[in-house]
């Protein structure tokens, strides 16, 4: 028989954890990640210091549904030297300077020819863009448009010491917590972007710390929890192709990405749009924040695209602060550690706990004294002097719980209808349950 | 076989009845009512002069679901005398001066001690508040905050001649009209507030006169009608506990409260929200009034809380003019007979008749010439000269009835879809029915 | 097995066809039509020059559901002469001068008596109104209010050379194109108004040219198409009464009326409101036009009243530019050929083709690589350099098609959810289908 569980936020949330979240992101920010290679391995190594991460290596050439795992990419150095032999850009100073997954090159080029391999952003001329070329092998560099414009004609030397190893592998990590039920909730963060703080380090940091916190309740949560750290697209498709049994158990999930900037919050709904995760996230964001931006699913973004594809429909939403693609720092060198804020990371972390709180307590309830209202006064649950215009506010969540507990409505249903913070409905349910006025129904 | 019935408003509504409604409220306004006692009995006596009210006495100590009927309260006198022996407040001048259901007291108190038993409203300093203490026995007085502030220190004498009789009873009245069908529509008004004009006298007056009017059609209405006059909360719970058979027959109902002030109108929906009573009230208020305020159910208010509780779900809404709790006179001495307006009472009375009209005619209809439009011209039902841009307005209700009478829609459905006043749809249905173009379906 | 069909617009739409549509309307504008008579025959003769129209004559006195076909009306001449013998109005100059279906008259009247038979519009004093008197036999004239006001007292001579022939007939035309499926889509235009350009000539012109264009695809369309040209109300009721077998095959249709003025566009939904024709028209108008006015069905207007009546419910909507009854030229002499614009006619014509395009391609689709997204890159279907903020727009329709093709959604469903132009979704479906990534399901 289920009972109203205690708040996970009360148990697991440590105010001030934002700095720890920021520090962890800062530790992995400098690493040059890609869809495969040592950068991913090094990143997962940081995570493994916090949780007992299972790390998988899947050989290049392996088939994953419609995809084939590409050769593993590694890079050691890259630069361009000007006609005078000065390094004008240097991979070691900023790894965005290299087209991610670039082929190696070592040669001399007239500026006009070199330019065909240089990517800039004319409308954000002082920033280095992030560019990739995974499925059409090319070599290239990225730099600020201002710098490109300042280059004199002449012969330049371009050097990229990288390789695509067909005997390499794709690397991803996962962590699983079995709960009382076999039903799984999925949390996933991508780990394939190089030095982009919000767009990958923030998500990995929150995902890691959330897994670490929930470990304290191992075996005592209602649901099982699956944490994934994988390269975007090919990583999640690979995970899906190797976990057919688990997939059947996943009913809901969240992608964590761009969860550390000062904007937002934003929630992109699952394809279903009204899954329990959608309702829970929307409720928490509306309870907690001034102007949450809740947007419908569209088939562009992060790995929610894969988890929500027709064969899976796992009801996975995307939690963000600013919406990806819309903040000016997105996919540029300005998405750095200064852009990341401890308090924004902390909010994201707290919200995920609050969302889990809803899920863990999502039961239908039954009023055990349903004939009219029960006499709350004799149980000390009602203000003593009646008639006061302002007295009733404190009693509202209790009255809502009593009125709506007919076996057809859950705590979240009731909180939504009552337009009251979920936390107050949860508290009322707990008090009524302790006074034998409320029963929680089995699933 | 049902037919389109004639309008109840046309049969029963007497324009100008507002003054009669006001006079009746004025007659019961001075009585000191509470959840039990002689004030309730005296009030029901007034009602019995209008309709053949059945009055019930339920002994103190009787169990009613989760509640026990409290000892009967009666009060004879109460006052406070200042250090000079002057009565500074006197129950006989205004019965709100006593905390309702107050314990007796007879003693002398320093002002500071007396103040612990005096209730005022600092934000409405010139008014006496209405306060009760039913389930936590206490003694107390209410007065204006201005008066309290003006009291000099010294020894005061407090006197309340009241008693709580464990061998007393709770009193309520009811009146029943059997119709053609066993299905019951319920009208209820509370009778437990002392001198509060809008918040109890107005509802009792409209409920009484409505019952009186419907008595003229005894046995000829479609539905049966149950009228209740009972103390709030405990009274309706007691009625519910003693009428299990009738409860099964109640499908809809209305609480009448605060139906006489110049604001509003307001309608608070039943818990179901889309019951036929909800749709009928909303239609009439939108047809008849400039800016009706239609609000969703919430579990605070009058006896709709009990009738809509999980064990009953009787689909009972609440009809008001101003919304209780929001008008400044609410639960103060300003809720007096000056605040009550004959024309507001008359509107409420007329609206209840119009609402009943909808219910009594709520049948699905069938067009008997459904292949295209029937030839209205040959029946004299259509304007003779076509092409006139303005001519069609008069025909619209007829065309809507014909188009929508496919056995799936009722008069109210059609009036809602057509966005036409219900009365015009009713008239069109009557005309078409008389011309054998329309048939009314059985339930 | 169905496939994504090619665009009808691409096959059949000839830019610049607006002038041809206007010229055709201009050719039939001068004819004096009514609900029967030679004017209708002459008009249908024009149409028969474009398509192989089947013309029916239904004898006066024939029963059609609730109606009897009236005697056939013909008119040869009509005028009023002033006291000096000058013709002040002359049917040969404007056929709106005669009350349509007027009885004959030949007599002298004092102005005051004559006025009882003269119709004007005081609020549009310079225009001749259009008035009819079909079912209440009368004689009469229409003129501008200014002219009426200028008439001196005296004896006037009124002459109408018309007759009502009980041995005549009602005339209508129809044209049918059998498609692969027996399911029929209906297009209908009324042909009973005299010299009113927008309100009847425009609809007949677009309906004729659409039928002519679709003839090129005879036997190759998915649906069968029924074109009707009939007098309003009695004509469509007559057609319905004689085509019971076809009626069962009609699932959707469109009335074309007032499709040539510079306002709008307007769409009046079918009675059902959410039939596929309603969704298709709304999508096309929203894709193509700045501010389409989409209005719910109401039982006044053109023959959609008959097709949507309870016995038929054929889901027939009404496509217009300006909404009938609301533009000032409506039912006046100002609804002339100057009011009709070639480009407005062309838009209406193109929209009907686009609407048919949706219907012909309305299949549910199945993604054949539904496990995550397929690798579009290896098929050359994806931009080569990733990370560009603006690159994704071009791919959006493809991603939407892939994500929503789960066998539950059609192309129109997907275009609506994606909020993308239908044409782009259609194109994406075609590309995916050609790449064996998409399958179209049978109905």
mmCIF file of N, CA and C in Angstrom, chain A residues 367 369-379 382 384-390 392 396 399-400 402-406 409 417 419, chain B residues 65-67 119 123-124 130-133 135-136 138 237 271 297-300 305-306 308-313 327-328 330-332:
data_model
loop_
_atom_site.group_PDB
_atom_site.id
_atom_site.type_symbol
_atom_site.label_atom_id
_atom_site.label_comp_id
_atom_site.label_asym_id
_atom_site.label_seq_id
_atom_site.Cartn_x
_atom_site.Cartn_y
_atom_site.Cartn_z
ATOM 1 N N UNK A 367 -10.677 10.103 -0.083
ATOM 2 C CA UNK A 367 -11.117 10.726 1.173
ATOM 3 C C UNK A 367 -11.812 9.654 2.006
ATOM 4 N N UNK A 369 -13.452 10.194 4.826
ATOM 5 C CA UNK A 369 -14.677 10.746 5.451
ATOM 6 C C UNK A 369 -15.370 11.586 4.387
ATOM 7 N N UNK A 370 -15.878 10.920 3.342
ATOM 8 C CA UNK A 370 -16.302 11.654 2.141
ATOM 9 C C UNK A 370 -17.714 12.216 2.195
ATOM 10 N N UNK A 371 -18.455 11.972 3.287
ATOM 11 C CA UNK A 371 -19.846 12.444 3.368
ATOM 12 C C UNK A 371 -19.875 13.862 3.901
ATOM 13 N N UNK A 372 -19.850 14.846 3.023
ATOM 14 C CA UNK A 372 -19.669 16.220 3.462
ATOM 15 C C UNK A 372 -18.221 16.385 3.890
ATOM 16 N N UNK A 373 -17.943 17.539 4.496
ATOM 17 C CA UNK A 373 -16.585 17.714 5.000
ATOM 18 C C UNK A 373 -16.462 17.045 6.348
ATOM 19 N N UNK A 374 -15.309 16.461 6.664
ATOM 20 C CA UNK A 374 -15.118 15.957 8.019
ATOM 21 C C UNK A 374 -14.996 17.133 8.986
ATOM 22 N N UNK A 375 -15.234 16.868 10.241
ATOM 23 C CA UNK A 375 -15.116 17.895 11.275
ATOM 24 C C UNK A 375 -13.641 18.115 11.583
ATOM 25 N N UNK A 376 -13.071 19.099 10.910
ATOM 26 C CA UNK A 376 -11.637 19.368 11.100
ATOM 27 C C UNK A 376 -11.379 19.990 12.460
ATOM 28 N N UNK A 377 -12.375 20.762 12.949
ATOM 29 C CA UNK A 377 -12.204 21.450 14.225
ATOM 30 C C UNK A 377 -11.867 20.497 15.359
ATOM 31 N N UNK A 378 -12.593 19.385 15.431
ATOM 32 C CA UNK A 378 -12.384 18.473 16.559
ATOM 33 C C UNK A 378 -11.021 17.781 16.465
ATOM 34 N N UNK A 379 -10.399 17.834 15.304
ATOM 35 C CA UNK A 379 -9.059 17.256 15.142
ATOM 36 C C UNK A 379 -7.973 18.323 15.230
ATOM 37 N N UNK A 382 -8.441 23.093 12.141
ATOM 38 C CA UNK A 382 -9.161 24.247 11.605
ATOM 39 C C UNK A 382 -8.987 25.429 12.539
ATOM 40 N N UNK A 384 -9.696 28.386 14.953
ATOM 41 C CA UNK A 384 -10.689 28.327 16.035
ATOM 42 C C UNK A 384 -11.810 29.351 15.884
ATOM 43 N N UNK A 385 -11.492 30.562 15.461
ATOM 44 C CA UNK A 385 -12.519 31.601 15.349
ATOM 45 C C UNK A 385 -12.950 31.719 13.886
ATOM 46 N N UNK A 386 -14.219 31.421 13.622
ATOM 47 C CA UNK A 386 -14.716 31.457 12.246
ATOM 48 C C UNK A 386 -15.154 32.837 11.838
ATOM 49 N N UNK A 387 -15.377 33.016 10.560
ATOM 50 C CA UNK A 387 -15.936 34.264 10.050
ATOM 51 C C UNK A 387 -14.881 35.249 9.598
ATOM 52 N N UNK A 388 -13.659 35.006 9.962
ATOM 53 C CA UNK A 388 -12.586 35.915 9.565
ATOM 54 C C UNK A 388 -12.368 35.796 8.066
ATOM 55 N N UNK A 389 -12.411 36.944 7.381
ATOM 56 C CA UNK A 389 -12.286 36.920 5.922
ATOM 57 C C UNK A 389 -10.971 36.319 5.450
ATOM 58 N N UNK A 390 -9.930 36.445 6.258
ATOM 59 C CA UNK A 390 -8.615 36.032 5.772
ATOM 60 C C UNK A 390 -8.186 34.662 6.268
ATOM 61 N N UNK A 392 -9.234 31.677 5.822
ATOM 62 C CA UNK A 392 -9.408 30.433 5.098
ATOM 63 C C UNK A 392 -8.229 30.028 4.231
ATOM 64 N N UNK A 396 -7.131 26.064 2.671
ATOM 65 C CA UNK A 396 -7.516 25.740 1.292
ATOM 66 C C UNK A 396 -6.936 24.425 0.764
ATOM 67 N N UNK A 399 -8.910 21.545 2.142
ATOM 68 C CA UNK A 399 -10.252 21.414 1.561
ATOM 69 C C UNK A 399 -10.187 20.874 0.139
ATOM 70 N N UNK A 400 -9.220 21.325 -0.624
ATOM 71 C CA UNK A 400 -9.082 20.806 -1.985
ATOM 72 C C UNK A 400 -8.781 19.306 -1.974
ATOM 73 N N UNK A 402 -9.544 17.159 0.283
ATOM 74 C CA UNK A 402 -10.743 16.424 0.705
ATOM 75 C C UNK A 402 -11.769 16.367 -0.422
ATOM 76 N N UNK A 403 -11.989 17.489 -1.066
ATOM 77 C CA UNK A 403 -13.036 17.519 -2.094
ATOM 78 C C UNK A 403 -12.673 16.691 -3.315
ATOM 79 N N UNK A 404 -11.406 16.665 -3.668
ATOM 80 C CA UNK A 404 -11.013 16.012 -4.921
ATOM 81 C C UNK A 404 -10.559 14.564 -4.736
ATOM 82 N N UNK A 405 -10.461 14.114 -3.490
ATOM 83 C CA UNK A 405 -9.970 12.753 -3.254
ATOM 84 C C UNK A 405 -11.114 11.754 -3.371
ATOM 85 N N UNK A 406 -11.489 11.499 -4.637
ATOM 86 C CA UNK A 406 -12.578 10.563 -4.906
ATOM 87 C C UNK A 406 -12.058 9.356 -5.678
ATOM 88 N N UNK A 409 -8.521 11.379 -8.860
ATOM 89 C CA UNK A 409 -7.543 12.458 -9.037
ATOM 90 C C UNK A 409 -6.286 12.211 -8.210
ATOM 91 N N UNK A 417 -5.684 21.733 -10.417
ATOM 92 C CA UNK A 417 -7.038 22.294 -10.360
ATOM 93 C C UNK A 417 -7.129 23.389 -9.303
ATOM 94 N N UNK A 419 -4.863 25.313 -8.402
ATOM 95 C CA UNK A 419 -3.936 26.416 -8.700
ATOM 96 C C UNK A 419 -3.153 26.800 -7.440
ATOM 97 N N UNK B 65 -22.869 11.565 10.058
ATOM 98 C CA UNK B 65 -21.583 11.249 9.430
ATOM 99 C C UNK B 65 -20.443 11.529 10.412
ATOM 100 N N UNK B 66 -19.487 12.388 10.030
ATOM 101 C CA UNK B 66 -18.309 12.611 10.880
ATOM 102 C C UNK B 66 -18.601 13.579 12.028
ATOM 103 N N UNK B 67 -19.815 14.103 12.089
ATOM 104 C CA UNK B 67 -20.139 15.184 13.017
ATOM 105 C C UNK B 67 -21.108 14.716 14.104
ATOM 106 N N UNK B 119 -13.505 41.219 19.489
ATOM 107 C CA UNK B 119 -13.072 41.118 18.091
ATOM 108 C C UNK B 119 -13.477 42.373 17.331
ATOM 109 N N UNK B 123 -9.127 47.222 9.787
ATOM 110 C CA UNK B 123 -9.162 47.807 8.434
ATOM 111 C C UNK B 123 -10.558 48.269 8.015
ATOM 112 N N UNK B 124 -11.567 47.985 8.802
ATOM 113 C CA UNK B 124 -12.910 48.559 8.581
ATOM 114 C C UNK B 124 -13.374 49.040 9.958
ATOM 115 N N UNK B 130 -18.713 40.063 12.170
ATOM 116 C CA UNK B 130 -19.452 38.850 12.524
ATOM 117 C C UNK B 130 -18.431 37.763 12.805
ATOM 118 N N UNK B 131 -18.464 37.243 14.044
ATOM 119 C CA UNK B 131 -17.534 36.192 14.410
ATOM 120 C C UNK B 131 -18.287 35.058 15.108
ATOM 121 N N UNK B 132 -17.766 33.826 14.905
ATOM 122 C CA UNK B 132 -18.396 32.657 15.520
ATOM 123 C C UNK B 132 -17.339 31.823 16.228
ATOM 124 N N UNK B 133 -17.763 31.036 17.146
ATOM 125 C CA UNK B 133 -16.865 30.056 17.762
ATOM 126 C C UNK B 133 -17.686 28.829 18.128
ATOM 127 N N UNK B 135 -16.884 25.357 17.605
ATOM 128 C CA UNK B 135 -16.309 24.064 17.993
ATOM 129 C C UNK B 135 -15.165 24.204 18.977
ATOM 130 N N UNK B 136 -14.985 25.439 19.472
ATOM 131 C CA UNK B 136 -13.967 25.725 20.470
ATOM 132 C C UNK B 136 -14.642 26.715 21.417
ATOM 133 N N UNK B 138 -15.853 29.379 23.799
ATOM 134 C CA UNK B 138 -15.188 30.607 24.210
ATOM 135 C C UNK B 138 -16.293 31.617 24.476
ATOM 136 N N UNK B 237 -25.261 18.781 6.355
ATOM 137 C CA UNK B 237 -24.738 17.427 6.607
ATOM 138 C C UNK B 237 -25.802 16.590 7.320
ATOM 139 N N UNK B 271 -18.970 21.249 -8.572
ATOM 140 C CA UNK B 271 -17.678 20.565 -8.694
ATOM 141 C C UNK B 271 -17.508 19.975 -10.086
ATOM 142 N N UNK B 297 -15.737 26.081 -9.439
ATOM 143 C CA UNK B 297 -15.881 25.574 -8.075
ATOM 144 C C UNK B 297 -14.550 25.646 -7.330
ATOM 145 N N UNK B 298 -14.632 26.053 -6.067
ATOM 146 C CA UNK B 298 -13.489 25.829 -5.175
ATOM 147 C C UNK B 298 -14.069 25.477 -3.815
ATOM 148 N N UNK B 299 -13.359 24.746 -2.996
ATOM 149 C CA UNK B 299 -14.000 24.112 -1.837
ATOM 150 C C UNK B 299 -14.093 25.029 -0.626
ATOM 151 N N UNK B 300 -14.611 26.220 -0.858
ATOM 152 C CA UNK B 300 -14.853 27.131 0.232
ATOM 153 C C UNK B 300 -16.125 27.860 -0.133
ATOM 154 N N UNK B 305 -20.317 23.036 -0.682
ATOM 155 C CA UNK B 305 -19.184 22.215 -0.247
ATOM 156 C C UNK B 305 -19.650 20.818 0.159
ATOM 157 N N UNK B 306 -20.776 20.772 0.878
ATOM 158 C CA UNK B 306 -21.261 19.477 1.379
ATOM 159 C C UNK B 306 -21.936 18.688 0.257
ATOM 160 N N UNK B 308 -21.483 18.822 -2.839
ATOM 161 C CA UNK B 308 -20.521 18.391 -3.857
ATOM 162 C C UNK B 308 -19.403 17.518 -3.287
ATOM 163 N N UNK B 309 -19.497 17.101 -2.014
ATOM 164 C CA UNK B 309 -18.404 16.298 -1.445
ATOM 165 C C UNK B 309 -18.348 14.937 -2.135
ATOM 166 N N UNK B 310 -17.188 14.252 -2.038
ATOM 167 C CA UNK B 310 -16.978 13.047 -2.857
ATOM 168 C C UNK B 310 -18.074 11.994 -2.733
ATOM 169 N N UNK B 311 -18.667 11.829 -1.578
ATOM 170 C CA UNK B 311 -19.690 10.796 -1.437
ATOM 171 C C UNK B 311 -21.003 11.186 -2.120
ATOM 172 N N UNK B 312 -21.215 12.453 -2.405
ATOM 173 C CA UNK B 312 -22.507 12.881 -2.946
ATOM 174 C C UNK B 312 -22.426 13.399 -4.384
ATOM 175 N N UNK B 313 -21.567 14.342 -4.636
ATOM 176 C CA UNK B 313 -21.412 14.898 -6.005
ATOM 177 C C UNK B 313 -22.773 15.219 -6.615
ATOM 178 N N UNK B 327 -17.138 41.379 -1.219
ATOM 179 C CA UNK B 327 -17.756 42.702 -1.054
ATOM 180 C C UNK B 327 -17.467 43.181 0.374
ATOM 181 N N UNK B 328 -17.186 44.474 0.518
ATOM 182 C CA UNK B 328 -16.683 44.959 1.822
ATOM 183 C C UNK B 328 -17.690 44.788 2.962
ATOM 184 N N UNK B 330 -19.424 42.204 3.536
ATOM 185 C CA UNK B 330 -19.499 40.773 3.890
ATOM 186 C C UNK B 330 -19.069 40.529 5.342
ATOM 187 N N UNK B 331 -19.911 39.845 6.094
ATOM 188 C CA UNK B 331 -19.622 39.480 7.492
ATOM 189 C C UNK B 331 -19.320 40.693 8.372
ATOM 190 N N UNK B 332 -20.079 41.764 8.100
ATOM 191 C CA UNK B 332 -19.989 42.959 8.954
ATOM 192 C C UNK B 332 -21.397 43.510 9.158
#
